[in-house]
Coordinates of C-alpha atoms in Angstrom, one line a residue:
M208 CA 210.6 74.7 118.5
T209 CA 211.0 78.5 118.1
T210 CA 210.2 79.9 114.7
P211 CA 213.1 81.9 113.2
T212 CA 212.5 85.7 113.3
P213 CA 212.6 86.3 109.5
A214 CA 209.7 83.9 108.8
P215 CA 206.9 85.8 110.4
V216 CA 208.2 89.1 109.0
E217 CA 208.0 87.7 105.5
S218 CA 204.6 86.0 106.0
D219 CA 203.2 89.2 107.7
K220 CA 203.8 91.4 104.6
I221 CA 200.9 92.2 102.3
D222 CA 202.2 91.4 98.9
A223 CA 201.0 92.5 95.4
A224 CA 199.2 89.3 94.7
V225 CA 196.9 89.6 97.8
L226 CA 196.2 93.3 96.9
K227 CA 195.2 92.2 93.4
I228 CA 192.8 89.6 94.8
A229 CA 191.4 92.3 97.2
G230 CA 190.9 94.6 94.2
V231 CA 188.8 92.0 92.4
V232 CA 186.6 91.4 95.5
V233 CA 186.1 95.2 96.0
L234 CA 184.8 95.6 92.4
G235 CA 182.1 93.0 93.1
A236 CA 181.3 94.4 96.5
I237 CA 181.0 98.0 95.1
M238 CA 178.3 96.8 92.7
S239 CA 176.4 94.8 95.2
I240 CA 176.3 97.4 98.0
L241 CA 175.7 100.4 95.7
D242 CA 172.6 98.7 94.3
V243 CA 171.1 98.4 97.8
T244 CA 171.2 102.2 98.1
V245 CA 171.2 103.7 94.6
V246 CA 167.6 102.6 93.9
S247 CA 166.3 104.5 96.9
V248 CA 166.5 107.8 95.1
A249 CA 164.8 106.4 92.0
L250 CA 161.6 105.4 93.8
P251 CA 159.7 108.7 92.9
T252 CA 160.9 108.2 89.3
F253 CA 159.6 104.6 89.2
M254 CA 156.2 105.9 90.6
Q255 CA 155.9 108.3 87.6
E256 CA 157.4 106.0 85.0
F257 CA 155.2 103.0 85.8
D258 CA 152.2 104.8 87.3
A259 CA 152.5 102.9 90.6
T260 CA 152.1 103.7 94.3
Y261 CA 155.0 104.2 96.7
A262 CA 154.1 100.9 98.5
T263 CA 154.4 99.1 95.1
V264 CA 157.7 100.6 93.9
A265 CA 159.2 100.1 97.4
W266 CA 159.2 96.4 96.5
T267 CA 162.1 97.1 94.1
M268 CA 164.2 97.5 97.3
T269 CA 162.5 94.8 99.4
A270 CA 162.7 92.1 96.7
Y271 CA 166.4 92.7 96.3
T272 CA 166.9 92.4 100.1
L273 CA 164.8 89.3 100.3
A274 CA 166.8 87.7 97.5
L275 CA 170.0 88.5 99.3
A276 CA 168.7 86.9 102.5
A277 CA 167.5 83.8 100.7
V278 CA 170.7 83.0 98.8
I279 CA 173.3 83.8 101.5
P280 CA 172.7 80.5 103.5
A281 CA 173.6 78.3 100.6
T282 CA 176.7 80.2 99.7
G283 CA 179.0 78.5 102.2
W284 CA 178.1 75.0 100.9
A285 CA 178.3 76.1 97.3
A286 CA 181.7 77.6 97.8
D287 CA 183.0 74.3 99.2
R288 CA 181.2 72.3 96.6
F289 CA 182.1 74.2 93.4
G290 CA 185.0 76.3 94.4
T291 CA 185.0 80.0 95.4
K292 CA 186.5 81.3 92.1
R293 CA 184.0 79.5 89.9
L294 CA 181.0 80.5 92.1
Y295 CA 182.2 84.1 92.4
M296 CA 182.3 84.4 88.6
T297 CA 178.8 82.9 88.4
A298 CA 177.5 85.4 91.0
L299 CA 179.0 88.2 88.9
V300 CA 177.3 87.0 85.7
L301 CA 173.9 86.6 87.6
F302 CA 174.3 90.1 89.0
V303 CA 175.2 91.8 85.7
A304 CA 172.5 89.9 83.8
G305 CA 169.9 91.0 86.4
S306 CA 171.2 94.6 86.1
V307 CA 170.8 94.6 82.3
A308 CA 167.4 93.1 82.6
C309 CA 166.3 95.8 85.1
S310 CA 167.4 98.5 82.7
V311 CA 164.9 97.2 80.0
A312 CA 162.0 96.5 82.5
W313 CA 158.7 97.4 80.8
S314 CA 156.5 97.4 84.0
I315 CA 157.0 97.6 87.7
E316 CA 156.3 93.9 88.0
S317 CA 159.0 93.0 85.6
L318 CA 161.4 95.4 87.4
I319 CA 160.7 93.7 90.8
A320 CA 161.2 90.3 89.2
F321 CA 164.6 91.3 87.7
R322 CA 165.7 92.8 91.0
V323 CA 165.2 89.3 92.5
L324 CA 167.6 87.9 89.9
Q325 CA 170.1 90.7 90.7
G326 CA 169.8 90.0 94.4
L327 CA 170.6 86.3 93.9
G328 CA 173.9 87.2 92.4
G329 CA 174.6 90.1 94.8
G330 CA 173.8 88.0 97.8
M331 CA 176.7 85.7 97.0
L332 CA 179.3 88.4 96.2
M333 CA 180.0 89.6 99.8
P334 CA 180.3 86.3 101.7
L335 CA 182.4 84.8 98.8
G336 CA 184.6 87.9 98.7
M337 CA 185.2 87.6 102.4
T338 CA 186.1 83.9 102.1
I339 CA 188.5 84.5 99.2
M340 CA 190.3 87.4 100.9
T341 CA 190.5 85.6 104.3
R342 CA 192.0 82.5 102.6
A343 CA 194.4 84.5 100.6
A344 CA 195.7 86.7 103.5
G345 CA 195.8 84.2 106.3
P346 CA 195.0 85.1 110.0
Q347 CA 198.0 87.3 110.5
R348 CA 197.0 89.7 107.8
V349 CA 193.2 89.4 107.7
G350 CA 192.6 92.7 109.5
R351 CA 194.3 94.7 106.8
V352 CA 192.6 93.0 103.8
M353 CA 189.3 93.2 105.6
A354 CA 189.9 97.0 105.9
V355 CA 190.1 97.1 102.1
L356 CA 186.8 95.2 101.7
G357 CA 185.3 97.6 104.3
I358 CA 185.7 100.6 102.0
P359 CA 182.8 99.8 99.7
M360 CA 180.7 98.8 102.7
L361 CA 181.1 102.2 104.2
L362 CA 181.0 104.3 101.0
G363 CA 178.0 102.4 99.4
P364 CA 175.3 104.0 101.6
I365 CA 177.0 107.4 101.1
S366 CA 177.8 107.4 97.4
G367 CA 174.7 105.5 96.3
P368 CA 172.2 108.3 96.6
I369 CA 174.7 110.8 95.1
L370 CA 175.4 108.5 92.1
G371 CA 171.7 107.6 91.6
G372 CA 170.5 111.2 91.8
W373 CA 173.2 112.3 89.3
L374 CA 172.5 109.5 86.8
I375 CA 168.7 110.1 86.9
E376 CA 169.1 113.8 86.4
A377 CA 171.9 113.7 83.8
V378 CA 170.8 110.6 81.7
S379 CA 167.8 108.4 82.8
W380 CA 166.8 105.9 85.4
H381 CA 168.0 103.0 83.2
W382 CA 171.6 104.0 83.9
I383 CA 171.5 103.2 87.6
F384 CA 171.4 99.6 86.4
L385 CA 173.4 99.8 83.2
I386 CA 176.4 101.3 85.1
N387 CA 176.9 97.8 86.4
L388 CA 177.6 96.4 82.9
P389 CA 181.1 97.8 82.3
I390 CA 182.1 97.4 86.0
G391 CA 180.9 93.8 85.9
I392 CA 182.8 92.9 82.7
I393 CA 186.0 94.3 84.2
A394 CA 185.4 92.4 87.5
L395 CA 184.7 89.2 85.6
A396 CA 187.8 89.5 83.5
A397 CA 189.9 90.3 86.6
A398 CA 188.4 87.4 88.6
F399 CA 189.3 85.0 85.7
V400 CA 192.9 86.2 85.6
L401 CA 193.7 87.1 89.2
L402 CA 191.7 84.9 91.5
P403 CA 193.5 81.6 92.5
S404 CA 191.8 78.4 91.7
D405 CA 190.7 76.3 94.8
K406 CA 189.8 72.7 95.1
P407 CA 186.0 71.9 95.4
Q408 CA 184.9 69.2 97.7
P409 CA 182.4 67.1 95.7
S410 CA 181.9 64.6 98.5
E411 CA 180.0 67.0 100.7
S412 CA 176.3 66.5 100.8
F413 CA 173.8 69.4 100.5
D414 CA 171.4 70.1 103.4
F415 CA 168.2 70.4 101.5
V416 CA 166.1 70.3 104.6
G417 CA 168.1 73.1 106.1
M418 CA 167.7 75.2 102.9
L419 CA 163.9 74.6 102.9
L420 CA 163.8 75.9 106.5
L421 CA 166.3 78.7 106.6
S422 CA 166.0 80.6 103.3
P423 CA 162.2 80.9 103.4
G424 CA 162.3 81.6 107.1
L425 CA 164.8 84.4 106.7
A426 CA 162.9 85.8 103.7
L427 CA 159.5 85.7 105.5
F428 CA 160.9 87.2 108.7
L429 CA 162.6 90.1 106.9
F430 CA 159.5 90.6 104.8
G431 CA 157.5 91.0 108.0
V432 CA 160.0 93.3 109.5
S433 CA 160.2 95.5 106.4
S434 CA 156.4 95.7 106.4
I435 CA 156.2 97.3 109.8
S436 CA 156.9 100.8 108.6
E437 CA 154.5 100.4 105.7
G438 CA 151.7 99.8 108.2
G439 CA 152.4 103.0 110.0
G440 CA 154.5 101.3 112.7
G441 CA 151.7 99.0 113.8
L442 CA 151.6 95.2 114.1
T443 CA 149.4 94.4 111.2
T444 CA 148.3 90.9 110.3
R445 CA 150.8 90.7 107.5
V446 CA 153.6 91.7 109.9
V447 CA 152.6 89.3 112.7
V448 CA 152.0 86.3 110.4
S449 CA 155.1 86.8 108.3
C450 CA 157.4 87.3 111.3
A451 CA 155.8 84.4 113.3
I452 CA 156.1 81.9 110.4
G453 CA 159.6 83.1 109.5
A454 CA 160.8 82.9 113.1
A455 CA 159.3 79.4 113.5
L456 CA 161.1 78.2 110.4
V457 CA 164.4 79.7 111.6
L458 CA 163.9 78.1 115.0
A459 CA 163.2 74.8 113.3
F460 CA 166.4 75.2 111.4
V461 CA 168.3 75.8 114.6
F462 CA 167.1 72.4 116.0
H463 CA 167.8 70.7 112.7
A464 CA 171.3 72.2 112.3
L465 CA 172.3 71.2 115.9
K466 CA 171.1 67.6 115.4
R467 CA 172.7 67.2 111.9
A468 CA 176.3 66.3 112.3
D469 CA 177.1 66.0 108.6
H470 CA 177.5 69.4 106.9
P471 CA 174.5 71.5 108.0
L472 CA 173.6 74.4 105.7
I473 CA 174.9 76.8 108.4
D474 CA 177.3 75.2 110.9
L475 CA 175.9 76.5 114.3
H476 CA 178.7 74.6 116.0
L477 CA 180.9 77.5 115.0
F478 CA 179.4 79.3 118.0
Q479 CA 181.7 77.1 120.1
N480 CA 184.3 79.5 118.9
R481 CA 184.3 82.1 121.7
N482 CA 185.7 84.9 119.5
L483 CA 183.1 84.3 116.7
T484 CA 180.2 84.3 119.2
I485 CA 181.3 87.6 120.8
A486 CA 181.8 89.1 117.4
V487 CA 178.3 88.0 116.3
I488 CA 176.7 89.7 119.3
T489 CA 178.8 92.8 118.9
S490 CA 178.1 92.9 115.1
S491 CA 174.3 92.5 115.7
L492 CA 174.0 95.4 118.1
F493 CA 176.3 97.6 116.0
A494 CA 174.4 96.8 112.7
I495 CA 171.0 97.6 114.3
A496 CA 172.3 101.0 115.5
F497 CA 174.4 101.8 112.4
M498 CA 172.0 100.7 109.7
G499 CA 169.0 102.3 111.4
A500 CA 170.8 105.6 111.9
G501 CA 172.1 105.6 108.4
L502 CA 168.5 105.7 107.2
L503 CA 167.8 108.8 109.3
F504 CA 170.7 111.1 108.3
P505 CA 169.5 111.9 104.7
S506 CA 165.9 112.0 105.8
Y507 CA 166.6 114.7 108.3
F508 CA 168.4 116.8 105.6
L509 CA 165.6 116.2 103.2
Q510 CA 162.5 116.6 105.4
V511 CA 163.6 119.2 108.0
R512 CA 166.3 121.2 106.2
G513 CA 164.7 121.1 102.8
E514 CA 167.8 119.9 100.9
T515 CA 167.7 118.2 97.5
T516 CA 168.6 114.5 97.2
L517 CA 172.0 115.3 95.7
A518 CA 172.8 117.8 98.4
A519 CA 171.7 115.4 101.2
G520 CA 174.0 112.8 99.7
L521 CA 176.9 115.3 99.6
L522 CA 176.3 116.4 103.2
L523 CA 177.0 112.8 104.2
A524 CA 180.4 112.8 102.6
P525 CA 182.3 113.7 105.8
Q526 CA 181.3 110.3 107.2
G527 CA 182.9 108.5 104.4
I528 CA 186.0 110.6 104.5
G529 CA 186.4 109.9 108.3
A530 CA 186.1 106.2 107.7
M531 CA 188.7 106.3 104.9
V532 CA 191.1 108.0 107.3
T533 CA 190.9 105.4 110.1
M534 CA 190.1 102.2 108.3
P535 CA 193.6 101.4 107.0
I536 CA 195.1 102.4 110.3
A537 CA 192.6 100.2 112.2
G538 CA 193.2 97.3 109.9
N539 CA 197.0 97.5 110.6
L540 CA 196.5 97.8 114.3
V541 CA 194.0 94.9 114.5
D542 CA 196.7 92.6 113.0
R543 CA 199.2 93.8 115.7
I544 CA 197.2 94.1 118.9
G545 CA 193.8 92.4 118.2
P546 CA 190.5 94.0 117.5
G547 CA 189.2 94.5 121.1
K548 CA 190.7 98.0 121.9
I549 CA 190.2 99.3 118.4
V550 CA 186.5 98.4 118.3
M551 CA 185.8 100.0 121.7
F552 CA 187.6 103.2 120.7
G553 CA 185.6 103.2 117.4
V554 CA 182.2 102.7 119.2
A555 CA 183.1 105.5 121.7
L556 CA 183.9 107.9 118.8
M557 CA 180.6 107.0 117.0
S558 CA 178.7 107.5 120.3
L559 CA 180.2 111.0 120.6
G560 CA 179.2 111.9 117.1
M561 CA 175.7 110.4 117.6
G562 CA 175.2 112.4 120.8
V563 CA 175.3 115.6 118.7
F564 CA 172.4 114.3 116.6
T565 CA 170.2 113.7 119.7
Q566 CA 170.1 117.5 120.1
L567 CA 168.8 118.3 116.6
G568 CA 166.9 121.4 115.8
T569 CA 165.6 123.2 112.7
D570 CA 168.7 125.4 112.6
T571 CA 171.5 123.3 114.1
P572 CA 174.7 124.7 112.5
Y573 CA 175.9 122.7 109.5
P574 CA 179.6 122.8 110.7
L575 CA 178.6 121.1 113.9
L576 CA 176.6 118.4 112.1
L577 CA 179.3 117.8 109.5
G578 CA 181.9 117.6 112.2
A579 CA 179.8 115.1 114.1
L580 CA 179.5 113.0 110.9
F581 CA 183.2 113.1 110.4
V582 CA 183.8 111.9 114.0
M583 CA 181.3 109.1 113.4
G584 CA 183.1 108.2 110.2
L585 CA 186.4 108.0 112.2
G586 CA 184.6 105.6 114.6
M587 CA 183.1 103.5 111.7
G588 CA 186.5 102.9 110.3
C589 CA 187.6 101.5 113.6
T590 CA 184.5 99.4 114.1
M591 CA 182.8 97.6 111.2
M592 CA 185.6 95.5 109.7
P593 CA 187.6 95.0 112.9
I594 CA 184.5 93.2 114.3
M595 CA 184.4 91.0 111.2
T596 CA 188.1 90.4 111.6
A597 CA 187.6 89.2 115.2
A598 CA 185.3 86.5 113.9
M599 CA 187.3 85.5 110.8
Q600 CA 190.9 85.4 112.0
T601 CA 190.5 82.4 114.3
L602 CA 188.7 80.2 111.7
T603 CA 190.5 77.5 109.8
D604 CA 190.5 77.2 106.0
Q605 CA 187.8 74.6 106.2
T606 CA 185.4 76.8 108.2
V607 CA 186.1 80.2 106.6
A608 CA 183.3 79.9 104.0
R609 CA 180.8 78.9 106.7
G610 CA 181.9 81.6 109.0
S611 CA 181.7 84.4 106.4
T612 CA 178.2 83.1 105.4
L613 CA 177.1 83.2 109.1
M614 CA 178.4 86.7 109.6
N615 CA 176.7 88.0 106.5
I616 CA 173.4 86.5 107.5
V617 CA 173.7 88.2 111.0
Q618 CA 174.5 91.5 109.4
Q619 CA 171.6 91.3 106.9
V620 CA 169.0 90.4 109.6
A621 CA 170.4 92.9 112.1
G622 CA 170.5 95.7 109.5
S623 CA 166.9 95.0 108.5
I624 CA 165.8 95.0 112.1
G625 CA 167.6 98.3 112.7
T626 CA 166.0 100.0 109.7
A627 CA 162.5 98.8 110.7
T628 CA 163.1 99.8 114.4
M629 CA 164.2 103.4 113.6
S630 CA 161.4 103.8 111.1
V631 CA 158.8 102.8 113.6
V632 CA 160.3 105.0 116.4
L633 CA 160.4 108.0 114.0
T634 CA 156.9 107.3 112.7
N635 CA 155.5 107.2 116.3
Q636 CA 157.4 110.3 117.3
M637 CA 155.9 112.1 114.3
K638 CA 152.4 110.9 115.1
A639 CA 152.7 112.6 118.5
S640 CA 152.7 116.0 116.8
P641 CA 149.8 117.0 114.5
E642 CA 151.9 119.8 113.1
A643 CA 154.7 117.5 112.2
Q644 CA 152.2 115.2 110.4
M645 CA 150.7 118.1 108.4
V646 CA 154.2 119.3 107.3
S647 CA 155.3 115.7 106.5
A648 CA 152.2 115.1 104.4
A649 CA 152.7 118.4 102.5
A650 CA 156.4 117.9 102.0
H651 CA 155.9 116.5 98.4
N652 CA 152.9 118.6 97.6
P653 CA 153.8 122.3 96.9
E654 CA 150.1 123.4 96.7
A655 CA 149.2 121.8 100.1
A656 CA 152.4 123.3 101.6
A657 CA 151.5 126.8 100.4
Q658 CA 148.2 126.6 102.2
L659 CA 149.7 125.9 105.6
P660 CA 150.0 128.9 107.9
P661 CA 153.7 130.0 108.6
G662 CA 153.2 129.2 112.3
V663 CA 152.1 125.7 111.6
I664 CA 155.1 125.1 109.3
E665 CA 157.5 126.4 111.9
Q666 CA 156.0 124.3 114.7
G667 CA 155.9 121.2 112.5
M668 CA 159.5 121.5 111.5
S669 CA 160.5 122.0 115.1
A670 CA 158.5 118.9 116.1
A671 CA 160.0 116.9 113.2
A672 CA 163.5 117.9 114.3
D673 CA 162.7 116.7 117.9
A674 CA 161.3 113.4 116.5
F675 CA 164.6 112.8 114.7
G676 CA 166.6 113.7 117.8
N677 CA 164.6 111.3 120.0
T678 CA 165.1 108.5 117.4
F679 CA 168.8 109.2 117.3
L680 CA 168.8 108.8 121.0
V681 CA 167.6 105.1 120.6
A682 CA 170.6 104.6 118.2
L683 CA 172.9 106.1 120.8
V684 CA 171.7 103.7 123.5
L685 CA 172.3 100.8 121.2
L686 CA 175.8 102.0 120.4
L687 CA 176.6 102.3 124.1
L688 CA 175.2 98.7 124.6
T689 CA 177.6 97.5 121.9
L690 CA 180.5 98.4 124.2
I691 CA 179.6 95.5 126.5
P692 CA 180.3 92.6 124.1
A693 CA 183.1 94.6 122.5
F694 CA 184.9 94.6 125.8
F695 CA 185.4 90.8 125.5
L696 CA 186.8 90.9 121.9
P697 CA 190.4 89.6 121.6
R698 CA 193.1 92.1 122.6
R699 CA 196.2 90.3 121.4
K700 CA 197.8 89.6 118.0
P701 CA 196.2 86.6 116.3
V702 CA 198.1 83.3 116.4
A703 CA 198.6 81.4 113.2
P704 CA 196.6 78.1 113.0
A705 CA 198.6 75.0 113.7
E706 CA 199.8 72.4 111.2
G707 CA 198.3 72.7 107.7
E708 CA 195.6 75.2 108.7
A709 CA 197.7 78.1 107.4
A710 CA 197.8 76.6 104.0
P711 CA 195.6 79.2 102.4
V712 CA 198.3 81.8 102.8
M713 CA 200.2 79.8 100.1
M714 CA 197.5 80.7 97.5
H715 CA 199.2 84.0 96.8

């Protein structure tokens, strides 16, 4: 029976209620994502404040990431068991409590411990936010609401260093954590008032065996990966043992999840969904390239061009501006023609911009670099959230929570691998030039830098620029490889689920 024409027009409209829900989710996402990057500029301050080595204070970032990875697997089950609204508010409370505790840390050990508490809350915010928004919007509109959620995901890595640098200079390091308190209170009140209540499913059993396998497995594997750059890019005992045990636990979970028919922690049978599988592959390659390259942009401006932290953050602004231009357009087009063509166009734009960075020098004109970043931003707006949309828009209400959890785990692992990969490539490229090593070692020591002959400094900077260019070439190759799975993403308007599966649209 043919559906009357007015019905889809009515259901296809983004109404005020859905936008309010999206606003609540974005508030939580902003806090979670900013805290991944804002701490990076505070590491030298922590070294002075707590009289600790760089390797020690780096754990303030690593501990947060490991906590994220450990809690994400259980989020899908907990969302079904306790309800997304209740769990989202709990995650906000945990995150804000962890933030306040971090601001009063009395030692580097206490700060690391409080960062774990913060990460446990932050790890649940993103997958829960995706679940809430997907259920509220329905498959016909998920592209546009995902575009809203993508804004903090793109702006976080850009605005984090700027905000962190400004707060440390203007007030103190405590405020990079305390800033979350007023935002968190507003988000909590908005969540209580605006988020629709959902019905928990108390009959579902929890996969304790899966939790004991997957969460420690992910944490150990990512710990090993994050330790590669600390060891100078070599495969130390800590790296090999951690990665091996972590991978073994994850592999054991795969066999366990495939054998367990009744509510596994992560439902691997979701990979029977062709669109989700292709989206996972595309997302993995893209995250490795994007997250890895994102680490290099500020480092180039800091190490080769001698910019301050605040200036380096500001120089990245064109990337965020470009993404903000195309993201709402891409979200609208994805709902009309499917994500396939949009993602391929976005990856092509990003590859074009990345190509400029493969030719870096010590005096590459800033207008050229800023233009390349803007083009990359245009591509990012057409890429990140449309890939996520491709996975989410074919899922039913019953599998949305599990699907969003799966996609967040994939992004977390792929992003960590990308960061480690680019760090190792850059480290090895730097090692190939003694001059680059000398300049790098003297970068934070004015007295040592003053003793270097001008010729050595010039050669070292040139070699460092070449090292960055060669590392960006690896990111470019990964972006081009992303085009292969992206070719198979859906290229048609999504079809609404049959029967009662579209029920979540009624939540608004």
